[in-house]
Short mmCIF file of C-alpha atoms and ligand atoms in Angstrom, two decimals:
data_model
loop_
_atom_site.label_atom_id
_atom_site.label_comp_id
_atom_site.label_asym_id
_atom_site.label_seq_id
_atom_site.Cartn_x
_atom_site.Cartn_y
_atom_site.Cartn_z
CA UNK A 1 99.08 108.92 132.73
CA UNK A 2 100.14 105.37 131.87
CA UNK A 3 99.56 103.13 128.86
CA UNK A 4 96.83 101.27 130.78
CA UNK A 5 95.01 104.48 131.60
CA UNK A 6 94.63 106.16 128.23
CA UNK A 7 92.03 108.80 129.12
CA UNK A 8 93.16 111.47 126.65
CA UNK A 9 91.40 110.58 123.42
CA UNK A 10 92.50 113.41 121.14
CA UNK A 11 95.97 113.28 119.59
CA UNK A 12 97.19 116.72 120.69
CA UNK A 13 96.29 116.12 124.33
CA UNK A 14 97.85 112.69 124.12
CA UNK A 15 101.16 114.02 122.80
CA UNK A 16 101.38 116.69 125.52
CA UNK A 17 100.48 114.38 128.41
CA UNK A 18 101.71 110.93 127.32
CA UNK A 19 103.84 109.22 129.95
CA UNK A 20 103.94 112.25 132.25
CA UNK A 21 103.06 111.80 135.90
CA UNK A 22 104.33 114.28 138.52
CA UNK A 23 107.46 112.93 140.20
CA UNK A 24 106.24 111.22 143.42
CA UNK A 25 109.08 112.54 145.59
CA UNK A 26 108.89 116.26 144.67
CA UNK A 27 105.91 116.84 142.41
CA UNK A 28 108.24 117.91 139.56
CA UNK A 29 105.94 118.19 136.51
CA UNK A 30 108.67 116.99 134.13
CA UNK A 31 110.01 113.45 134.49
CA UNK A 32 113.46 113.76 136.12
CA UNK A 33 116.54 112.45 134.35
CA UNK A 34 117.35 109.48 136.57
CA UNK A 35 121.08 109.46 135.87
CA UNK A 36 121.89 106.31 137.82
CA UNK A 37 123.26 102.88 137.01
CA UNK A 38 121.83 101.01 140.01
CA UNK A 39 119.22 101.21 142.80
CA UNK A 40 119.64 100.53 146.51
CA UNK A 41 117.67 97.48 147.59
CA UNK A 42 115.85 97.28 150.93
CA UNK A 43 116.91 93.66 151.43
CA UNK A 44 118.26 91.01 149.06
CA UNK A 45 115.61 90.65 146.35
CA UNK A 46 113.40 93.38 147.86
CA UNK A 47 113.29 96.48 145.65
CA UNK A 48 110.97 99.05 144.12
CA UNK A 49 110.94 97.33 140.71
CA UNK A 50 114.28 98.86 139.74
CA UNK A 51 117.44 96.77 140.06
CA UNK A 52 119.97 97.80 137.41
CA UNK A 53 119.61 100.51 134.78
CA UNK A 54 120.18 98.33 131.71
CA UNK A 55 116.97 96.51 132.73
CA UNK A 56 114.93 99.40 134.17
CA UNK A 57 115.17 103.17 134.39
CA UNK A 58 112.30 105.49 135.44
CA UNK A 59 112.99 108.10 132.72
CA UNK A 60 113.03 105.36 130.11
CA UNK A 61 109.86 103.86 131.63
CA UNK A 62 108.06 107.23 131.27
CA UNK A 63 109.17 107.42 127.63
CA UNK A 64 108.18 103.80 126.90
CA UNK A 65 104.70 104.47 128.34
CA UNK A 66 104.48 107.58 126.16
CA UNK A 67 105.53 105.66 123.03
CA UNK A 68 102.76 103.12 123.63
CA UNK A 69 100.15 105.83 124.09
CA UNK A 70 101.05 107.85 120.99
CA UNK A 71 101.03 104.76 118.74
CA UNK A 72 97.73 103.42 120.19
CA UNK A 73 99.62 100.38 121.47
CA UNK A 74 99.90 98.61 124.82
CA UNK A 75 103.68 98.43 125.18
CA UNK A 76 106.62 100.61 124.18
CA UNK A 77 110.34 99.83 124.24
CA UNK A 78 113.10 102.38 123.67
CA UNK A 79 116.47 101.54 122.09
CA UNK A 80 119.78 103.33 121.69
CA UNK A 81 119.08 103.94 117.96
CA UNK A 82 116.58 103.14 115.24
CA UNK A 83 118.79 100.39 113.87
CA UNK A 84 119.12 98.92 117.40
CA UNK A 85 115.30 98.67 117.47
CA UNK A 86 115.35 96.93 114.07
CA UNK A 87 118.18 94.66 115.28
CA UNK A 88 116.01 93.57 118.24
CA UNK A 89 113.12 92.61 115.93
CA UNK A 90 115.37 90.45 113.72
CA UNK A 91 116.73 88.72 116.85
CA UNK A 92 113.25 87.22 117.31
CA UNK A 93 114.12 84.96 114.36
CA UNK A 94 116.03 81.70 113.98
CA UNK A 95 118.35 80.40 111.24
CA UNK A 96 116.23 79.23 108.29
CA UNK A 97 113.52 81.81 108.89
CA UNK A 98 112.57 84.07 106.00
CA UNK A 99 111.85 87.80 105.98
CA UNK A 100 109.98 89.55 103.19
CA UNK A 101 111.20 93.14 103.06
CA UNK A 102 110.61 96.17 100.88
CA UNK A 103 113.08 96.71 98.02
CA UNK A 104 112.99 100.46 98.71
CA UNK A 105 113.80 101.29 102.31
CA UNK A 106 116.26 103.02 104.59
CA UNK A 107 119.82 102.11 103.53
CA UNK A 108 120.88 101.21 107.08
CA UNK A 109 118.05 98.67 107.39
CA UNK A 110 119.14 97.06 104.12
CA UNK A 111 122.75 96.99 105.34
CA UNK A 112 121.78 95.41 108.68
CA UNK A 113 119.75 92.71 106.90
CA UNK A 114 122.26 91.88 104.13
CA UNK A 115 125.62 92.45 105.84
CA UNK A 116 124.93 91.41 109.43
CA UNK A 117 121.98 89.02 109.66
CA UNK A 118 122.12 87.14 106.33
CA UNK A 119 125.27 85.35 107.56
CA UNK A 120 123.33 83.97 110.56
CA UNK A 121 121.16 81.99 108.14
CA UNK A 122 118.20 84.33 108.04
CA UNK A 123 116.94 84.77 104.48
CA UNK A 124 115.80 88.17 103.25
CA UNK A 125 113.58 88.40 100.18
CA UNK A 126 113.19 91.91 98.71
CA UNK A 127 110.04 92.76 96.79
CA UNK A 128 108.22 95.84 95.57
CA UNK A 129 105.70 96.08 98.43
CA UNK A 130 103.67 98.86 96.78
CA UNK A 131 101.87 95.98 95.03
CA UNK A 132 100.89 93.63 97.86
CA UNK A 133 100.50 90.75 95.36
CA UNK A 134 104.33 90.66 95.27
CA UNK A 135 104.37 89.99 99.02
CA UNK A 136 101.73 87.29 98.75
CA UNK A 137 103.72 85.59 95.99
CA UNK A 138 106.89 85.57 98.12
CA UNK A 139 105.28 83.90 101.17
CA UNK A 140 106.57 80.40 102.02
CA UNK A 141 106.16 78.13 105.05
CA UNK A 142 109.34 79.73 106.42
CA UNK A 143 108.08 83.33 106.26
CA UNK A 144 108.25 84.59 109.84
CA UNK A 145 108.48 88.36 109.39
CA UNK A 146 107.27 90.95 106.91
CA UNK A 147 109.12 94.26 107.10
CA UNK A 148 107.71 97.32 105.37
CA UNK A 149 108.38 101.02 105.40
CA UNK A 150 105.69 103.49 104.29
CA UNK A 151 106.25 106.12 103.04
CA UNK A 152 109.69 104.90 101.98
CA UNK A 153 112.98 106.67 102.28
CA UNK A 154 113.70 108.34 99.87
CA UNK A 155 111.18 107.61 97.07
CA UNK A 156 108.04 108.15 99.16
CA UNK A 157 106.45 104.91 97.98
CA UNK A 158 103.27 103.88 99.77
CA UNK A 159 102.34 100.36 100.86
CA UNK A 160 98.85 99.36 101.99
CA UNK A 161 99.43 98.39 105.64
CA UNK A 162 96.01 96.83 106.19
CA UNK A 163 96.28 94.67 103.05
CA UNK A 164 99.76 93.46 104.09
CA UNK A 165 98.52 92.68 107.61
CA UNK A 166 95.93 90.30 106.14
CA UNK A 167 98.64 88.46 104.18
CA UNK A 168 100.89 88.40 107.23
CA UNK A 169 98.17 86.99 109.49
CA UNK A 170 97.33 84.28 106.98
CA UNK A 171 101.03 83.35 106.74
CA UNK A 172 101.36 83.25 110.54
CA UNK A 173 104.10 85.89 110.28
CA UNK A 174 104.80 89.07 112.26
CA UNK A 175 104.31 92.38 110.47
CA UNK A 176 106.64 95.22 111.45
CA UNK A 177 106.16 98.69 109.98
CA UNK A 178 108.89 101.34 110.02
CA UNK A 179 106.72 104.40 110.72
CA UNK A 180 109.58 106.91 110.94
CA UNK A 181 108.55 109.07 107.95
CA UNK A 182 104.86 109.42 108.81
CA UNK A 183 105.28 109.79 112.61
CA UNK A 184 102.51 108.65 114.99
CA UNK A 185 100.61 111.87 114.30
CA UNK A 186 99.97 110.97 110.66
CA UNK A 187 99.84 107.17 110.79
CA UNK A 188 99.23 104.44 113.39
CA UNK A 189 100.14 101.04 111.88
CA UNK A 190 98.87 98.99 114.87
CA UNK A 191 95.35 100.30 114.15
CA UNK A 192 95.77 99.02 110.59
CA UNK A 193 96.74 95.49 111.68
CA UNK A 194 100.53 95.64 112.14
CA UNK A 195 102.09 93.68 115.01
CA UNK A 196 105.05 95.97 115.69
CA UNK A 197 105.69 99.63 114.89
CA UNK A 198 109.31 100.73 114.62
CA UNK A 199 110.60 104.31 114.81
CA UNK A 200 113.89 106.03 114.43
CA UNK A 201 113.09 108.44 117.30
CA UNK A 202 116.13 110.37 116.06
CA UNK A 203 113.81 111.93 113.47
CA UNK A 204 110.30 113.36 114.10
CA UNK A 205 109.81 112.03 117.66
CA UNK A 206 112.94 113.78 118.94
CA UNK A 207 112.36 116.49 116.36
CA UNK A 208 115.36 118.72 117.14
CA UNK A 209 118.35 116.87 115.62
CA UNK A 210 119.93 116.41 119.05
CA UNK A 211 119.51 112.72 119.84
CA UNK A 212 119.94 109.21 118.36
CA UNK A 213 117.27 106.79 119.50
CA UNK A 214 114.84 104.06 118.39
CA UNK A 215 111.47 102.69 119.44
CA UNK A 216 109.22 99.65 119.14
CA UNK A 217 105.52 99.58 120.03
CA UNK A 218 103.27 96.50 120.15
CA UNK A 219 100.01 95.16 121.60
CA UNK A 220 100.89 91.53 122.25
CA UNK A 221 102.20 90.84 125.78
CA UNK A 222 104.15 87.77 124.68
CA UNK A 223 105.87 89.72 121.90
CA UNK A 224 106.66 92.48 124.41
CA UNK A 225 108.24 89.90 126.78
CA UNK A 226 110.45 88.53 123.99
CA UNK A 227 111.54 91.99 122.85
CA UNK A 228 112.13 93.20 126.42
CA UNK A 229 114.28 90.10 126.98
CA UNK A 230 116.33 90.99 123.87
CA UNK A 231 116.53 94.66 124.96
CA UNK A 232 118.03 93.81 128.37
CA UNK A 233 120.10 90.84 127.18
CA UNK A 234 121.70 92.63 124.22
CA UNK A 235 121.84 95.98 126.01
CA UNK A 236 121.13 98.54 123.27
CA UNK A 237 119.32 100.84 125.73
CA UNK A 238 119.19 104.64 125.52
CA UNK A 239 120.55 106.79 128.36
CA UNK A 240 118.15 108.73 130.61
CA UNK A 241 119.15 112.14 129.21
CA UNK A 242 118.28 110.97 125.69
CA UNK A 243 114.97 109.55 126.95
CA UNK A 244 114.19 112.95 128.46
CA UNK A 245 114.89 114.66 125.13
CA UNK A 246 112.57 112.34 123.19
CA UNK A 247 109.85 112.75 125.87
CA UNK A 248 110.17 116.50 125.42
CA UNK A 249 110.08 116.19 121.64
CA UNK A 250 106.86 114.16 121.74
CA UNK A 251 105.05 117.00 123.55
CA UNK A 252 105.14 119.17 120.42
CA UNK A 253 104.93 116.44 117.77
CA UNK A 254 101.44 117.37 116.56
CA UNK A 255 102.26 121.08 116.32
CA UNK A 256 105.48 120.41 114.40
CA UNK A 257 103.89 117.84 112.08
CA UNK A 258 101.12 120.27 111.09
CA UNK A 259 103.76 122.79 110.07
CA UNK A 260 105.94 120.19 108.30
CA UNK A 261 102.83 119.19 106.37
CA UNK A 262 101.89 122.75 105.43
CA UNK A 263 105.44 123.61 104.36
CA UNK A 264 105.76 120.26 102.57
CA UNK A 265 102.66 121.08 100.53
CA UNK A 266 104.03 124.50 99.55
CA UNK A 267 107.53 123.28 98.66
CA UNK A 268 106.29 120.21 96.73
CA UNK A 269 103.97 122.37 94.62
CA UNK A 270 106.69 124.96 94.02
CA UNK A 271 109.12 122.26 92.83
CA UNK A 272 106.55 120.62 90.60
CA UNK A 273 105.99 123.88 88.73
CA UNK A 274 109.70 124.68 88.36
CA UNK A 275 110.87 124.42 84.72
CA UNK A 276 114.21 122.78 85.67
CA UNK A 277 112.58 120.07 87.80
CA UNK A 278 111.78 116.74 86.15
CA UNK A 279 109.89 114.85 88.85
CA UNK A 280 108.80 115.39 92.46
CA UNK A 281 108.24 112.41 94.74
CA UNK A 282 105.72 113.47 97.40
CA UNK A 283 102.81 111.25 98.48
CA UNK A 284 100.42 114.19 98.80
CA UNK A 285 100.03 114.61 95.02
CA UNK A 286 96.76 113.18 93.70
CA UNK A 287 98.67 111.46 90.86
CA UNK A 288 101.26 109.88 93.18
CA UNK A 289 101.01 106.07 92.78
CA UNK A 290 99.01 104.71 95.74
CA UNK A 291 97.91 108.23 96.77
CA UNK A 292 94.45 106.72 97.39
CA UNK A 293 95.96 104.41 100.00
CA UNK A 294 98.02 107.23 101.53
CA UNK A 295 94.82 109.24 101.88
CA UNK A 296 93.14 106.42 103.79
CA UNK A 297 95.99 105.36 106.08
CA UNK A 298 97.63 108.76 106.69
CA UNK A 299 96.28 111.95 108.25
CA UNK A 300 98.82 114.14 106.46
CA UNK A 301 101.71 113.77 104.01
CA UNK A 302 104.47 115.60 105.83
CA UNK A 303 107.61 117.40 104.82
CA UNK A 304 109.66 114.60 103.27
CA UNK A 305 110.08 114.58 99.50
CA UNK A 306 112.61 113.87 96.76
CA UNK A 307 113.05 115.32 93.30
CA UNK A 308 115.13 115.04 90.15
CA UNK A 309 116.23 117.78 87.79
CA UNK A 310 115.67 117.74 84.03
CA UNK A 311 119.47 117.44 83.86
CA UNK A 312 119.56 114.22 85.90
CA UNK A 313 123.36 114.15 86.31
CA UNK A 314 125.35 113.99 89.53
CA UNK A 315 127.00 117.34 88.59
CA UNK A 316 123.70 119.20 88.24
CA UNK A 317 122.46 117.71 91.51
CA UNK A 318 125.74 118.68 93.20
CA UNK A 319 125.30 122.29 92.10
CA UNK A 320 121.92 122.48 93.86
CA UNK A 321 123.17 120.54 96.88
CA UNK A 322 126.04 122.95 97.40
CA UNK A 323 124.16 126.21 96.80
CA UNK A 324 121.26 126.14 99.27
CA UNK A 325 121.76 128.50 102.21
CA UNK A 326 118.85 127.61 104.50
CA UNK A 327 118.62 123.93 103.62
CA UNK A 328 121.69 122.43 105.30
CA UNK A 329 123.51 119.64 103.45
CA UNK A 330 123.22 116.78 105.93
CA UNK A 331 121.97 113.25 106.48
CA UNK A 332 119.02 112.66 108.80
CA UNK A 333 115.58 114.26 108.74
CA UNK A 334 112.58 115.22 110.85
CA UNK A 335 114.14 118.11 112.75
CA UNK A 336 112.72 121.64 112.96
CA UNK A 337 115.35 122.87 110.47
CA UNK A 338 115.32 122.02 106.76
CA UNK A 339 117.91 119.62 105.35
CA UNK A 340 118.97 118.67 101.83
CA UNK A 341 120.61 115.33 101.08
CA UNK A 342 122.03 113.32 98.18
CA UNK A 343 120.84 109.71 98.81
CA UNK A 344 123.19 108.12 96.24
CA UNK A 345 126.34 109.32 98.05
CA UNK A 346 124.99 109.94 101.56
CA UNK A 347 122.07 108.10 103.24
CA UNK A 348 121.80 105.29 100.67
CA UNK A 349 125.45 104.80 99.69
CA UNK A 350 125.37 101.38 101.39
CA UNK A 351 123.00 100.05 98.70
CA UNK A 352 124.87 98.78 95.57
CA UNK A 353 124.46 101.16 92.61
CA UNK A 354 122.70 98.62 90.34
CA UNK A 355 120.23 97.80 93.15
CA UNK A 356 119.56 101.50 93.71
CA UNK A 357 119.05 102.38 90.06
CA UNK A 358 116.84 99.34 89.51
CA UNK A 359 114.52 100.67 92.22
CA UNK A 360 114.47 104.24 90.83
CA UNK A 361 117.02 105.77 93.20
CA UNK A 362 119.09 107.54 90.55
CA UNK A 363 122.39 109.44 90.94
CA UNK A 364 120.59 112.75 90.40
CA UNK A 365 117.95 112.26 93.10
CA UNK A 366 117.81 114.99 95.76
CA UNK A 367 115.97 114.48 99.06
CA UNK A 368 114.52 117.26 101.21
CA UNK A 369 113.47 117.24 104.84
CA UNK A 370 111.31 120.35 104.90
CA UNK A 371 111.47 121.92 108.36
CA UNK A 372 109.13 124.28 110.17
CA UNK A 373 110.67 127.59 109.10
CA UNK A 374 108.67 130.06 107.03
CA UNK A 375 107.77 128.33 103.76
CA UNK A 376 108.39 131.51 101.72
CA UNK A 377 112.02 131.61 102.86
CA UNK A 378 112.47 127.94 102.04
CA UNK A 379 111.05 128.42 98.54
CA UNK A 380 113.28 131.48 97.96
CA UNK A 381 116.30 129.38 98.95
CA UNK A 382 115.39 126.57 96.54
CA UNK A 383 114.66 129.10 93.79
CA UNK A 384 118.16 130.57 93.95
CA UNK A 385 119.78 127.11 94.24
CA UNK A 386 117.92 125.48 91.33
CA UNK A 387 118.32 128.58 89.19
C1 PLP B 1 117.10 107.08 110.24
C2 PLP B 1 116.21 105.94 109.91
C3 PLP B 1 116.40 104.66 110.48
C4 PLP B 1 117.57 104.35 111.39
O1 PLP B 1 117.49 105.02 112.61
P1 PLP B 1 118.77 105.53 113.45
O2 PLP B 1 118.13 106.25 114.58
O3 PLP B 1 119.59 106.39 112.56
O4 PLP B 1 119.51 104.31 113.89
C5 PLP B 1 115.50 103.67 110.15
N1 PLP B 1 114.48 103.89 109.30
C6 PLP B 1 114.27 105.10 108.72
C7 PLP B 1 113.12 105.28 107.80
C8 PLP B 1 115.14 106.16 109.00
O5 PLP B 1 114.93 107.33 108.41
#
């Protein structure tokens, strides 16, 4: 089943079958790991479409077809990490171009923009994208890219993708949406008007905390050509073994996401009722800001959430962070096992403190990636850790 032949209409069937065609030489039902750097040519310039593995690899091709299918796009490209995928998008730009980006997003994206690309003369303007009027107000003749993340990491803020796509189109800019937190099961930004979807495949797509990888999906052939050119020219390609792992992860994405969502609901409601908890950031609550938009653009709310304690000090947060037994203290998210993380010192330490606090990311904030274990066990664990 290829991206051009999308005959499986329902999501579950799509996730199981995306990109998989029996291996032509043996009939192997699973795409083999083509662990090769080069391909023997029949004559100079005569080959089977594979010349050198930085440019083409059959395992990667199967994954890229799968990525396109699961995001309702035409073309997928796989990268050696999520930030490598982001890096490729920014390399579409020229000095003098402007990017409007969310003021609350993954710390590594912020670091890449401010510490690596700003010095090449690309200007990044950070706004609160939860109110799209802020984006509209920041548009200039030089705006070439709008970069949003929804829900955001770690405050679970929601941005209206369709509304931003209208602004982006009017400005003649490209809209890229980091869809890592929602996953393609809960949200498909291309259907809502985005030009590019970006994923850290390390998270829900891989799903088992055993691979680092990134993805881009798009509909426009010209954009695909430019990004493919950057992929092969800059060389941030994933190895075939890693492509195999993400292909395997995708097959169970819908089943895992349903459980993440169910457990997320249970844990979020438990935390909200806990007397020592001040605030829970989870986009499934009816009183979450922009919940109405989340309800329209997302199929589920997932297992990512953050919370603060009534005692919003680093010490109190540290006590919880070091006393969970099931929730492992680690960066990353989206795996089958539950993780607990302290954004201020871990995932978001690369954002200056004043910037962080200004955007609501306080020193006491605790982030959870709720896994697919039994929700009762997870709640018991949090109960004993929060006290
Ligand atoms: C992890 C993450 C990234 C970066 O991806 P890597 O695979 O770690 O390079 C980007 N965006 C979000 C939302 C993430 O969670």
